PDB file of C-alpha atoms in Angstrom:
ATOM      1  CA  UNK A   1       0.000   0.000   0.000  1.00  0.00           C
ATOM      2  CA  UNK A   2       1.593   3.511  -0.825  1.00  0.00           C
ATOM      3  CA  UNK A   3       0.533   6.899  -1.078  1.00  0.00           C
ATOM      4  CA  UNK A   4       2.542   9.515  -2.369  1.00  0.00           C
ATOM      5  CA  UNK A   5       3.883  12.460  -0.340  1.00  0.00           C
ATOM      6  CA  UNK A   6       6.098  15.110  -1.709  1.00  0.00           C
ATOM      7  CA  UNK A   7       9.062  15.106  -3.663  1.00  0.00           C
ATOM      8  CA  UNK A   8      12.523  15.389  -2.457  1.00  0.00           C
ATOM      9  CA  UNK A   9      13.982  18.853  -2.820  1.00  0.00           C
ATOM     10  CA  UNK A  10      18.109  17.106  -2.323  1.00  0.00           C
ATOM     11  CA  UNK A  11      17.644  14.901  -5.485  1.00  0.00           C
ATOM     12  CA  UNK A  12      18.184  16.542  -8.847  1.00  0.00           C
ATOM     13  CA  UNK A  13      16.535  13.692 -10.280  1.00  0.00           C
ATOM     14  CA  UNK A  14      13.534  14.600  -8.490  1.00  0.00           C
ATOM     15  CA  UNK A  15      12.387  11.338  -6.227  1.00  0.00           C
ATOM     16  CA  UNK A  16       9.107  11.313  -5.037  1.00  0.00           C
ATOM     17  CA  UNK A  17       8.383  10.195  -1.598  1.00  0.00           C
ATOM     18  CA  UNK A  18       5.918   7.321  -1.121  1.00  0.00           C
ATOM     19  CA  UNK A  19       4.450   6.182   2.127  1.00  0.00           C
ATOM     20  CA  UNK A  20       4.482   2.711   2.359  1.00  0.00           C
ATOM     21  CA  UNK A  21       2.676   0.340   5.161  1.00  0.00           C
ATOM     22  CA  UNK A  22       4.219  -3.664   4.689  1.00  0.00           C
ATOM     23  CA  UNK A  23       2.990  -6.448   6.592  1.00  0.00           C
ATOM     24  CA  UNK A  24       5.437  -8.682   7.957  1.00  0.00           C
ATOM     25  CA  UNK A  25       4.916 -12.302   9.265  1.00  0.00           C
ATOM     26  CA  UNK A  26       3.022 -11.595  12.122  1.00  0.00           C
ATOM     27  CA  UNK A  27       0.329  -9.538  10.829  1.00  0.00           C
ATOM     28  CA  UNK A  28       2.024  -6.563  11.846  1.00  0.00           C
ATOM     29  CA  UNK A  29       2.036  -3.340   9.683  1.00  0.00           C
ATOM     30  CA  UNK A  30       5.512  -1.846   8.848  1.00  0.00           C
ATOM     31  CA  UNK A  31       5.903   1.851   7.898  1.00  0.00           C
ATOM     32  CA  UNK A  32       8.352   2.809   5.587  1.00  0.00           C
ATOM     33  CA  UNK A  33       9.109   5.732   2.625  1.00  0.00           C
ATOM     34  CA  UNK A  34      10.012   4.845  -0.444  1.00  0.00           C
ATOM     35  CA  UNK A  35      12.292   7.873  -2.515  1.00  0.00           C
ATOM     36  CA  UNK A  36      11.126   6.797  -6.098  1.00  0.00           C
ATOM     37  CA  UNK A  37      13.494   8.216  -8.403  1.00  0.00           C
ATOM     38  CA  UNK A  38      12.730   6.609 -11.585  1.00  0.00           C
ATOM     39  CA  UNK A  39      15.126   3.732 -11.355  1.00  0.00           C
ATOM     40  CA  UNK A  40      13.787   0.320 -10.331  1.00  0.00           C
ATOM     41  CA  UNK A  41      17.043  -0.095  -8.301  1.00  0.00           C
ATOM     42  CA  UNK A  42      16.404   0.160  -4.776  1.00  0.00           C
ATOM     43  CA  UNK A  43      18.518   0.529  -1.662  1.00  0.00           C
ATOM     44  CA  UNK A  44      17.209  -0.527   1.419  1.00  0.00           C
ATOM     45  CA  UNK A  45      18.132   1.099   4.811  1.00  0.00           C
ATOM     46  CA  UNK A  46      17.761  -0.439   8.105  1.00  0.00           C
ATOM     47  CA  UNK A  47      17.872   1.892  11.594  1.00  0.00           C
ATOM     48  CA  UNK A  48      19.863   0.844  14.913  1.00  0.00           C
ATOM     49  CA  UNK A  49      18.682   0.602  18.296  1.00  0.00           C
ATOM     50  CA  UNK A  50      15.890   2.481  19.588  1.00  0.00           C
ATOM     51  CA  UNK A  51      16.344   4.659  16.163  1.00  0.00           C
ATOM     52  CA  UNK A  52      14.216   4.984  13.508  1.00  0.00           C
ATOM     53  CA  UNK A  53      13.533   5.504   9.437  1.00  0.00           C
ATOM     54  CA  UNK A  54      13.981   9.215  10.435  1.00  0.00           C
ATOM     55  CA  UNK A  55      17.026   8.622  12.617  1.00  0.00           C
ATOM     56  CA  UNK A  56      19.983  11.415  10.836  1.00  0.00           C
ATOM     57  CA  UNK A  57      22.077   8.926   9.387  1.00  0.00           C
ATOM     58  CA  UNK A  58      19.226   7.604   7.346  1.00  0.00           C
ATOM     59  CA  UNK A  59      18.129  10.707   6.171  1.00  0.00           C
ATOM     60  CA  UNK A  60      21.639  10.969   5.008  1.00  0.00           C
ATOM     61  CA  UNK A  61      22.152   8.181   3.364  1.00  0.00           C
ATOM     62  CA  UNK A  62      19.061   8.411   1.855  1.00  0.00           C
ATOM     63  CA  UNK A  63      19.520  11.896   0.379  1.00  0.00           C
ATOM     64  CA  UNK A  64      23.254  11.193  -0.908  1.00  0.00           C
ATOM     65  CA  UNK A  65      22.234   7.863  -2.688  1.00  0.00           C
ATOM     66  CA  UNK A  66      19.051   9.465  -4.323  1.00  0.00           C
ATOM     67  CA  UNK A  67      21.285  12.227  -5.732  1.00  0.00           C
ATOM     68  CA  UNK A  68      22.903   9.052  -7.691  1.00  0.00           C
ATOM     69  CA  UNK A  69      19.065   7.979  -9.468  1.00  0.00           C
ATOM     70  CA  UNK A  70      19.233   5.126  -7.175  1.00  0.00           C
ATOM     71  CA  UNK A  71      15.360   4.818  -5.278  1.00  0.00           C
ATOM     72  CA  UNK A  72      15.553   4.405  -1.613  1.00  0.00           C
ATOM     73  CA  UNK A  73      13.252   2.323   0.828  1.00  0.00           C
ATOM     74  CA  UNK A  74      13.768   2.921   4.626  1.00  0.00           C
ATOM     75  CA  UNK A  75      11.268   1.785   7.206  1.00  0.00           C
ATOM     76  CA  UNK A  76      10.347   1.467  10.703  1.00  0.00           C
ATOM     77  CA  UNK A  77      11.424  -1.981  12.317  1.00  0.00           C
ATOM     78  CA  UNK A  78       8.761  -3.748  14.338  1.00  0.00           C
ATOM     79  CA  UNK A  79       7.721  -2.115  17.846  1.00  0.00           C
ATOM     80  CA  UNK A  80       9.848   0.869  16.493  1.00  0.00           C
ATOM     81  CA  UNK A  81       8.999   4.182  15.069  1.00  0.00           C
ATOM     82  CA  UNK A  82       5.739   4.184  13.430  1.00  0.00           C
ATOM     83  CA  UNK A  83       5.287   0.697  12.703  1.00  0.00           C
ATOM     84  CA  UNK A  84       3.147  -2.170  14.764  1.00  0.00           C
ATOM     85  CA  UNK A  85       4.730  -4.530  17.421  1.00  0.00           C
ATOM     86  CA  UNK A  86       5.948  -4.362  20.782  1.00  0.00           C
ATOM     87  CA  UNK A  87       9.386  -2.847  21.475  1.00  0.00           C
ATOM     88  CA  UNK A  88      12.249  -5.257  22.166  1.00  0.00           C
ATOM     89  CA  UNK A  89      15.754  -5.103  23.505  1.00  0.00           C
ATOM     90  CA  UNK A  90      16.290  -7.925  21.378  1.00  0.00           C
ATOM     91  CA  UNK A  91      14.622  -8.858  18.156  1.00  0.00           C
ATOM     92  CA  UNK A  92      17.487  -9.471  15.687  1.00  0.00           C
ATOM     93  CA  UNK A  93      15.697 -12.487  14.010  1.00  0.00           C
ATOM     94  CA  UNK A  94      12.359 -10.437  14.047  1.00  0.00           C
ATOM     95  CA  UNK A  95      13.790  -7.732  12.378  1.00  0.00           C
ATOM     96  CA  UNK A  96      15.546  -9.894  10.069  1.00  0.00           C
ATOM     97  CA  UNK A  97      12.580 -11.480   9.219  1.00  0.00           C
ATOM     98  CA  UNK A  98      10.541  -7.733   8.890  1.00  0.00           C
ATOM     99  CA  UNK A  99      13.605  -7.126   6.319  1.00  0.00           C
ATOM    100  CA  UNK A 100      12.738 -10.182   4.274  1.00  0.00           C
ATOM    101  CA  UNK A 101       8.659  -8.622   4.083  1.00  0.00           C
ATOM    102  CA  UNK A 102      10.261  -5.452   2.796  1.00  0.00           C
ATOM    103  CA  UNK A 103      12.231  -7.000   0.446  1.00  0.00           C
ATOM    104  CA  UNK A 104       9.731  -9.174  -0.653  1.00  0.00           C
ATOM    105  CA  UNK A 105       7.454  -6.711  -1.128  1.00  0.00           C
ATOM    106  CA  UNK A 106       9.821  -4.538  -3.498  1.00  0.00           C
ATOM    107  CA  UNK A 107      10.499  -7.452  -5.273  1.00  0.00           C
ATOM    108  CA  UNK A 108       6.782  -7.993  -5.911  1.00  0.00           C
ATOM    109  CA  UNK A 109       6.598  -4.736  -6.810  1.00  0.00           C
ATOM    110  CA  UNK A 110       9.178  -5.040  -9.504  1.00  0.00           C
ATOM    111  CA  UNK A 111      11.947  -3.212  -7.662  1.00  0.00           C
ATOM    112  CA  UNK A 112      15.592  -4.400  -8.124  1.00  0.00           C
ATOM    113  CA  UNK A 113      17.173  -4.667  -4.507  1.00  0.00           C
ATOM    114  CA  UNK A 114      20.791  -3.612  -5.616  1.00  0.00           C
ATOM    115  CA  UNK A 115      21.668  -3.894  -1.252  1.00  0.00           C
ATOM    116  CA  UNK A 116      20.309  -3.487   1.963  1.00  0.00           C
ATOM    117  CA  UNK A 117      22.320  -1.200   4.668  1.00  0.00           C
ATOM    118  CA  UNK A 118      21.894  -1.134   7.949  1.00  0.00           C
ATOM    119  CA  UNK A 119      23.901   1.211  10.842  1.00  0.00           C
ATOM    120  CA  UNK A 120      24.614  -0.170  14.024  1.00  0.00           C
ATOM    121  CA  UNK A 121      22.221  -3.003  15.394  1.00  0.00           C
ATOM    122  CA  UNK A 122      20.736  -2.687  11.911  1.00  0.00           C
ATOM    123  CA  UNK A 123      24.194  -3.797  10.856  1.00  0.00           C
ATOM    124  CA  UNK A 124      24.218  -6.162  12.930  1.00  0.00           C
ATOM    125  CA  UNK A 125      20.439  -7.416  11.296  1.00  0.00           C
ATOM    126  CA  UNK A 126      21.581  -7.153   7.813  1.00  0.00           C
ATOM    127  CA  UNK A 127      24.442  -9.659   8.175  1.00  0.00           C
ATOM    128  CA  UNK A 128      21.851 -12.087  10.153  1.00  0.00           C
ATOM    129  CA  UNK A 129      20.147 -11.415   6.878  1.00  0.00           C
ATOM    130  CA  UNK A 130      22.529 -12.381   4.737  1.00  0.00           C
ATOM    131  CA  UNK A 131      23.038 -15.378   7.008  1.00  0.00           C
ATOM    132  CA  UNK A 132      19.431 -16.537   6.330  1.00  0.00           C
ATOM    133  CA  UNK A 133      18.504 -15.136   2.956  1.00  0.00           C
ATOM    134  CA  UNK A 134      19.824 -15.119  -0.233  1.00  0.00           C
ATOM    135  CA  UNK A 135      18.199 -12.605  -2.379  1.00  0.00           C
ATOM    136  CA  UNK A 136      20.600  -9.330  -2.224  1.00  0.00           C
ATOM    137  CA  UNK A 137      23.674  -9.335  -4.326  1.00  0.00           C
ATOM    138  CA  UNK A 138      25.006  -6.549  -1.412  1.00  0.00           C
ATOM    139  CA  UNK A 139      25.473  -6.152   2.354  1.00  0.00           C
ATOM    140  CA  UNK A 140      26.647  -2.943   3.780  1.00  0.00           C
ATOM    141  CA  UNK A 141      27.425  -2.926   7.707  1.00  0.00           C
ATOM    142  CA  UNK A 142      27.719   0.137   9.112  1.00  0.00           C
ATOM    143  CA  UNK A 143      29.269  -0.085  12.971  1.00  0.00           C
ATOM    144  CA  UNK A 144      27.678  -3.620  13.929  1.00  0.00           C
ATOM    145  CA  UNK A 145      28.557  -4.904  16.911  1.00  0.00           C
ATOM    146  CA  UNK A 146      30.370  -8.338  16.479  1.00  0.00           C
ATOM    147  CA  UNK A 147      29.997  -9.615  20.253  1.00  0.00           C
ATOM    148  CA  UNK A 148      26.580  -9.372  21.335  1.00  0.00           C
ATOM    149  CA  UNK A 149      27.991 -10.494  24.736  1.00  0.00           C
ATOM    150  CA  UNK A 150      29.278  -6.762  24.956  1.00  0.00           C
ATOM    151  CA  UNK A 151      27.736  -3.414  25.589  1.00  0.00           C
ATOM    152  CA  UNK A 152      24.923  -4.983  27.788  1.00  0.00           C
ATOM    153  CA  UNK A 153      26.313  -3.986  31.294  1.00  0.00           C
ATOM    154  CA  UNK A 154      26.732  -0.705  30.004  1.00  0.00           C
ATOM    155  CA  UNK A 155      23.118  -0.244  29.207  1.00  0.00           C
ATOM    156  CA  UNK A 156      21.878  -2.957  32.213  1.00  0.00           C
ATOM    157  CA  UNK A 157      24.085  -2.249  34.875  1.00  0.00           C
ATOM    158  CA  UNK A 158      26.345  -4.262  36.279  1.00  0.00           C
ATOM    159  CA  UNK A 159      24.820  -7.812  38.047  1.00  0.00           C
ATOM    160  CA  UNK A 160      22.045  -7.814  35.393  1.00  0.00           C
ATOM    161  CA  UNK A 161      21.844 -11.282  34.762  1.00  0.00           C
ATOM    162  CA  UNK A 162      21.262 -11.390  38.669  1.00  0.00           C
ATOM    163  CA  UNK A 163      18.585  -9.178  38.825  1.00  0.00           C
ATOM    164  CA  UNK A 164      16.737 -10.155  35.217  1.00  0.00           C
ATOM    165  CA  UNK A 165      16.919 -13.514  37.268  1.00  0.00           C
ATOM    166  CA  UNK A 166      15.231 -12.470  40.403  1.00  0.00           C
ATOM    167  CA  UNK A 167      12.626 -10.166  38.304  1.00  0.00           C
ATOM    168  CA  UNK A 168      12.059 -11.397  34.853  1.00  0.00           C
ATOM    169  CA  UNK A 169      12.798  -7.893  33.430  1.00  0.00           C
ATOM    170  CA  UNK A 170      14.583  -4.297  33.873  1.00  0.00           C
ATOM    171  CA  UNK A 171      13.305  -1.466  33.542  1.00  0.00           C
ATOM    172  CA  UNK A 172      15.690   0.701  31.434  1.00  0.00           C
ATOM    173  CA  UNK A 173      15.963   4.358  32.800  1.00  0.00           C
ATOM    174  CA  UNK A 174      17.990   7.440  31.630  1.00  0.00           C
ATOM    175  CA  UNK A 175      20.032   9.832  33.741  1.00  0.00           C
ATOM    176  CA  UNK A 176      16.768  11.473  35.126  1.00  0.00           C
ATOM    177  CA  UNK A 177      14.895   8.143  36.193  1.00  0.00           C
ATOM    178  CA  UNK A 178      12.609   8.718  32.776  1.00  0.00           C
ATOM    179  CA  UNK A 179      11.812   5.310  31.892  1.00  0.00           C
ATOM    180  CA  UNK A 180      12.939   4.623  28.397  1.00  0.00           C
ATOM    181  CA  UNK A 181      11.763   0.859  27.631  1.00  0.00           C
ATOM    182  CA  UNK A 182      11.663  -2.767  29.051  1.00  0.00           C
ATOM    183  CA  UNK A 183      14.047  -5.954  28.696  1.00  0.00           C
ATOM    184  CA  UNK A 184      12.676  -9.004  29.544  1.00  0.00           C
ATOM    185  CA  UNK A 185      14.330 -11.897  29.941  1.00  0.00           C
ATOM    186  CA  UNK A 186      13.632 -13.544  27.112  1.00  0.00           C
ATOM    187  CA  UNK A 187      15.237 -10.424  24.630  1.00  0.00           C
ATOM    188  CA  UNK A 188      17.677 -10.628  26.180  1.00  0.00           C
ATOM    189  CA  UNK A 189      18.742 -14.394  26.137  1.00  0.00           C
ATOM    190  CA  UNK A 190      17.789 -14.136  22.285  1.00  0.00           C
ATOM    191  CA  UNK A 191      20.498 -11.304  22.104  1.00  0.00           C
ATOM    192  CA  UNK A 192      23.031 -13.180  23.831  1.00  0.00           C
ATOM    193  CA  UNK A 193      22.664 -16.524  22.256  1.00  0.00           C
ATOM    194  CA  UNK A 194      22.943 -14.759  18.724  1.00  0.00           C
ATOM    195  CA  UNK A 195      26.433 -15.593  17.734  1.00  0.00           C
ATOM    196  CA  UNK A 196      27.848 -13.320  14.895  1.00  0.00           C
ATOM    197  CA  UNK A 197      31.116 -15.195  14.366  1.00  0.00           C
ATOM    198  CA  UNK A 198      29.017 -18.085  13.887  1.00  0.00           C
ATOM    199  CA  UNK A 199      26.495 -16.030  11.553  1.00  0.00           C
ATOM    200  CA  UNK A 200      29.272 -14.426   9.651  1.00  0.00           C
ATOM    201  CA  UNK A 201      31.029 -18.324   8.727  1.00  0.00           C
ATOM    202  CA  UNK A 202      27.585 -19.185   7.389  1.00  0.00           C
ATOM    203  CA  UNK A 203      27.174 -16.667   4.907  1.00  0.00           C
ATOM    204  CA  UNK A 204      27.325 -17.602   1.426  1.00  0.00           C
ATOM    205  CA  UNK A 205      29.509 -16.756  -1.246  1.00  0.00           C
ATOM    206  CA  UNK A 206      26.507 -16.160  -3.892  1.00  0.00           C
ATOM    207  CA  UNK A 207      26.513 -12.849  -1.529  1.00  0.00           C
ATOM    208  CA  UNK A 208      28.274 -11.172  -4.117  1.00  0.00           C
ATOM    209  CA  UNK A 209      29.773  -8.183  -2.467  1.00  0.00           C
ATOM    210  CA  UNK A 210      29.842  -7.306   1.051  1.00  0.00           C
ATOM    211  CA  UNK A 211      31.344  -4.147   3.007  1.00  0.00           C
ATOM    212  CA  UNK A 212      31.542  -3.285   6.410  1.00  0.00           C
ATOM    213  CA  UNK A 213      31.873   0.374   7.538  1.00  0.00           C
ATOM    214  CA  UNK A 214      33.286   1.232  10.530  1.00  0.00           C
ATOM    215  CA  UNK A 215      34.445   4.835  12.534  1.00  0.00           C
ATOM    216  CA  UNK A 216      37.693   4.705  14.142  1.00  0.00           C
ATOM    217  CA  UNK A 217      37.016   6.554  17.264  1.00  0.00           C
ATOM    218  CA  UNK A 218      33.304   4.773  17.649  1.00  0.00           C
ATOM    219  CA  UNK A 219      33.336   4.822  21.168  1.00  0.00           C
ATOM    220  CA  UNK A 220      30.103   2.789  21.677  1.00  0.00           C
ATOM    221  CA  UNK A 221      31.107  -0.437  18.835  1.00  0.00           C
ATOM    222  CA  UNK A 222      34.893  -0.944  19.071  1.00  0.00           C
ATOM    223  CA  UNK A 223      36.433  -0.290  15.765  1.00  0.00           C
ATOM    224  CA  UNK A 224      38.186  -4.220  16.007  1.00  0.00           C
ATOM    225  CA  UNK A 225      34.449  -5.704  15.749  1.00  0.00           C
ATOM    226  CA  UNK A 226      34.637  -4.822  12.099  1.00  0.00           C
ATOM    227  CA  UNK A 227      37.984  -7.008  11.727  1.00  0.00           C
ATOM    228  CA  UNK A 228      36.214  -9.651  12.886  1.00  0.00           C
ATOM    229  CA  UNK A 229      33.750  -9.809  10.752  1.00  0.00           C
ATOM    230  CA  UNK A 230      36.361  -9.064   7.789  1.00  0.00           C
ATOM    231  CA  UNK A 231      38.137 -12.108   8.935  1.00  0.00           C
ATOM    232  CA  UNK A 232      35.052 -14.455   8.451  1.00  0.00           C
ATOM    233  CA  UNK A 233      32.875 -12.911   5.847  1.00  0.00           C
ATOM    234  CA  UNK A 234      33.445 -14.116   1.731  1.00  0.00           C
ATOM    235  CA  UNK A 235      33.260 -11.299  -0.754  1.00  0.00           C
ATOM    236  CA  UNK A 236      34.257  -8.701   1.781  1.00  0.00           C
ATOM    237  CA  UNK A 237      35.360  -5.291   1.801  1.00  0.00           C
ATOM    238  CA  UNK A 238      36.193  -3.261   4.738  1.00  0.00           C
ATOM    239  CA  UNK A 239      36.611   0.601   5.016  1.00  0.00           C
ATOM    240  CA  UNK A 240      37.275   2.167   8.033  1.00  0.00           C
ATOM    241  CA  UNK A 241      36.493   6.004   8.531  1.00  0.00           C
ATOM    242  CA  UNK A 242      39.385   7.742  10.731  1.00  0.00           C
ATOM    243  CA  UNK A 243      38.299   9.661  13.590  1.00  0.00           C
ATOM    244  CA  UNK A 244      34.355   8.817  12.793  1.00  0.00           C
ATOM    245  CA  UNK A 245      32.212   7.782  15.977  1.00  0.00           C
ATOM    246  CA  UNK A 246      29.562   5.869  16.175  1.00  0.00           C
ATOM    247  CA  UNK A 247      26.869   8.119  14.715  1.00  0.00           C
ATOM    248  CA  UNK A 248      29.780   9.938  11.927  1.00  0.00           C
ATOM    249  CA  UNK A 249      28.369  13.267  13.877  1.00  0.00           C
ATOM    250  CA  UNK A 250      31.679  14.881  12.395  1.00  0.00           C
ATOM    251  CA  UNK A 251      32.406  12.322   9.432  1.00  0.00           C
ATOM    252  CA  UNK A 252      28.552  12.244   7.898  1.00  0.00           C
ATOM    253  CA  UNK A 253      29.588  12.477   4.428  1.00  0.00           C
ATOM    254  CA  UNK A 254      32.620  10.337   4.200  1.00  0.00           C
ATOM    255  CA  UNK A 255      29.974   7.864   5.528  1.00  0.00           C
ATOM    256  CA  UNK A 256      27.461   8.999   2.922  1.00  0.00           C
ATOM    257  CA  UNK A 257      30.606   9.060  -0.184  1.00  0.00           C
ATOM    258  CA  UNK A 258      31.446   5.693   1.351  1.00  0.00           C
ATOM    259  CA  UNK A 259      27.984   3.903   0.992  1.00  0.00           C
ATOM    260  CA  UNK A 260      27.421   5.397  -2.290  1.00  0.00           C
ATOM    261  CA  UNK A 261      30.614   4.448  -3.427  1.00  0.00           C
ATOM    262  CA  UNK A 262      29.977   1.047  -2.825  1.00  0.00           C
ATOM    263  CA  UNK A 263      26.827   0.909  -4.216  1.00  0.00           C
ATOM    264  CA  UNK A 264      27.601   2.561  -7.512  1.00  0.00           C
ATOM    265  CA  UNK A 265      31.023   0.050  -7.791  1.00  0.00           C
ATOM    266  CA  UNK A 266      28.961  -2.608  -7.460  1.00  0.00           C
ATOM    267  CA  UNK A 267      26.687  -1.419 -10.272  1.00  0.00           C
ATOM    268  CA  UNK A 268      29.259  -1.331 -12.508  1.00  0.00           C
ATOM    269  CA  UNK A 269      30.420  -4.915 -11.769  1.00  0.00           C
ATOM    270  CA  UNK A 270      33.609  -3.601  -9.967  1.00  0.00           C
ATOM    271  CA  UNK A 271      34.632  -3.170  -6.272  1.00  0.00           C
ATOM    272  CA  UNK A 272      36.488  -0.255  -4.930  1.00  0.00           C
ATOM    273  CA  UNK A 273      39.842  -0.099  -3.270  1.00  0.00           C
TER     274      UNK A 273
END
C-alpha cells in the first residue's frame, strides 16, 4: 500500500516520496518511505537501536544515494517508530525477518534490490540477513557490533543477569529516572545466544559483495568488531572512517561518499579499493 507524499527537494533527479505500510509475518504493519526516483534499483536502509527511518544517518544516506538515481526504501522496524509490534531489547531475528517482508514486497513490486544497509544493530540485522537469505547481491554494515555479549552492562548495569533472574525484566531508565523501555528476559537471552562469528562463517559466497563500515574513534562499537567480521565474511570489503564515531556526527559524508561508493562500484560490476 503507498501513497505519495512530496518530492525530495536534495535529489536533482527529483524522487518522489511514497508512504508505504508492509505487513510482515506476524500480521504486523511496517511503515516505511520509499524515494522513487525513476530507477527500479532500490537501496534498502535499516535503523539501529531504539532509532528509527527518520534517525539522521538515514536521512543521510538516503539523500546522498538518491542524488545518484538510485530509489531508496527505509522503514520502521517492528515495535519501532511508526510501525506495529511491541518494542524489544532484542529482536534481531524479528527484524531480520521484517527485512525479508520489505524486500519481498519490493520485489513484488518489480523493484531491483541492488543492497540493503543497515547502521549499528541494523548492521548487525543485515548480516543475520545475509546469514538466512539469499536474495541481495550486497550487504553494507555500518558499525555492527560483532559480540553481542558486549555493551549490555553498560546499558543494564552491572549484576544484570542477577537481577533479570530475580525479576524477569529491567526497567531501562535514563540519567533522570525517565523510563525509556523494558528488557525481559527472554530479549535478552535471544540477544546473547545470537552468535555473529558463527552467523558471519555461514554466509554464502553467492553474496556477491559485502562491506563493512566502521568509525575509528566509535566509542560505543569498538572499531576491532569490524575485523572480525572481515576475517570471516566471503566477498568482503572493509573501510574504516578515521576519527568517525559511532553516529559519523563529524564524518557524515565520508559515511554517505562511502555507501554510495559502494553501491555505484557494485553497479558497474567492480569493487572499490
Amino acid at each position: 500500500m503507498a501513497e505519495p507524499l512530496s518530492s525530495s527537494q536534495d535529489a536533482p533527479t527529483t524522487a518522489t516520496e511514497q508512504r508505504v505500510l508492509v505487513t510482515n509475518k506476524h500480521g504486523e504493519n511496517l511503515v516505511g518511505l520509499l524515494h522513487h526516483t525513476g530507477s527500479n534499483k532500490v537501496v534498502v536502509l535499516c535503523h539501529g537501536f531504539t532509532a528509527s527511518k527518520d534517525d539522521g544517518i538515514i536521512v543521510d544516506l538516503a539523500a546522498a544515494i538518491t542524488k545518484r538515481g538510485i530509489s531508496v526504501f527505509r522503514f520502521d522496524f517492528s515495535g519501532n517508530g511508526e510501525s506495529e509490534g511491541e518494542f524489544q531489547y532484542g529482536n534481531y531475528r524479528k527484524e531480520a525477518d521484517d527485512l525479508h517482508s520489505v524486500v519481498s514486497y519490493l520485489y513484488r513490486e518489480k523493484y531491483d534490490v541492488a543492497a540493503v544497509v543497515g547502521h549499528s544493530k541494523g548492521g548487525d540485522v543485515v548480516v543475520l540477513y545475509a546469514s538466512i537469505y539469499n536474495d541481495v547481491p550486497m550487504v553494507v554494515n555500518l558499525s555492527g557490533r560483532f559480540n553481542l555479549e558486549k555493551g549490555v552492562e553498560e546499558r543494564l548495569g552491572k549484576e544484570f543477569m542477577d537481577r533479570i533472574n530475580k525479576e524477569g525484566y529491567i526497567d531501562v531508565t535514563n540519567k533522570s529516572g525517565k523510563f525509556l523501555y523494558r528488557v525481559t528476559k527472554e530479549s535478552l537471552m535471544e540477544r546473547l545466544n545470537t552468535d555473529m562469528h558463527a552467523v558471519s562463517l555461514s554466509i554464502s559466497k553467492e553474496c556477491r559483495l559485502f562491506f563493512t563500515i566502521h568509525g575509528s574513534a566509535d566509542e560505543i562499537i569498538p572499531v576491532e568488531d569490524a575485523y572480525e567480521f572481515a576475517k570471516l565474511i566471503p566477498n568482503h570489503k572493509l573501510r574504516v572512517i578515521e576519527g568517525a564515531n559511532h553516529c559519523y556526527t563529524a564524518h557524515r559524508k565520508e559515511l554517505s561518499d562511502a555507501v554510495v561508493e559502494s553501491i555505484t562500484f557494485n553497479e558497474a560490476g567492480d569493487t572499490p579499493p
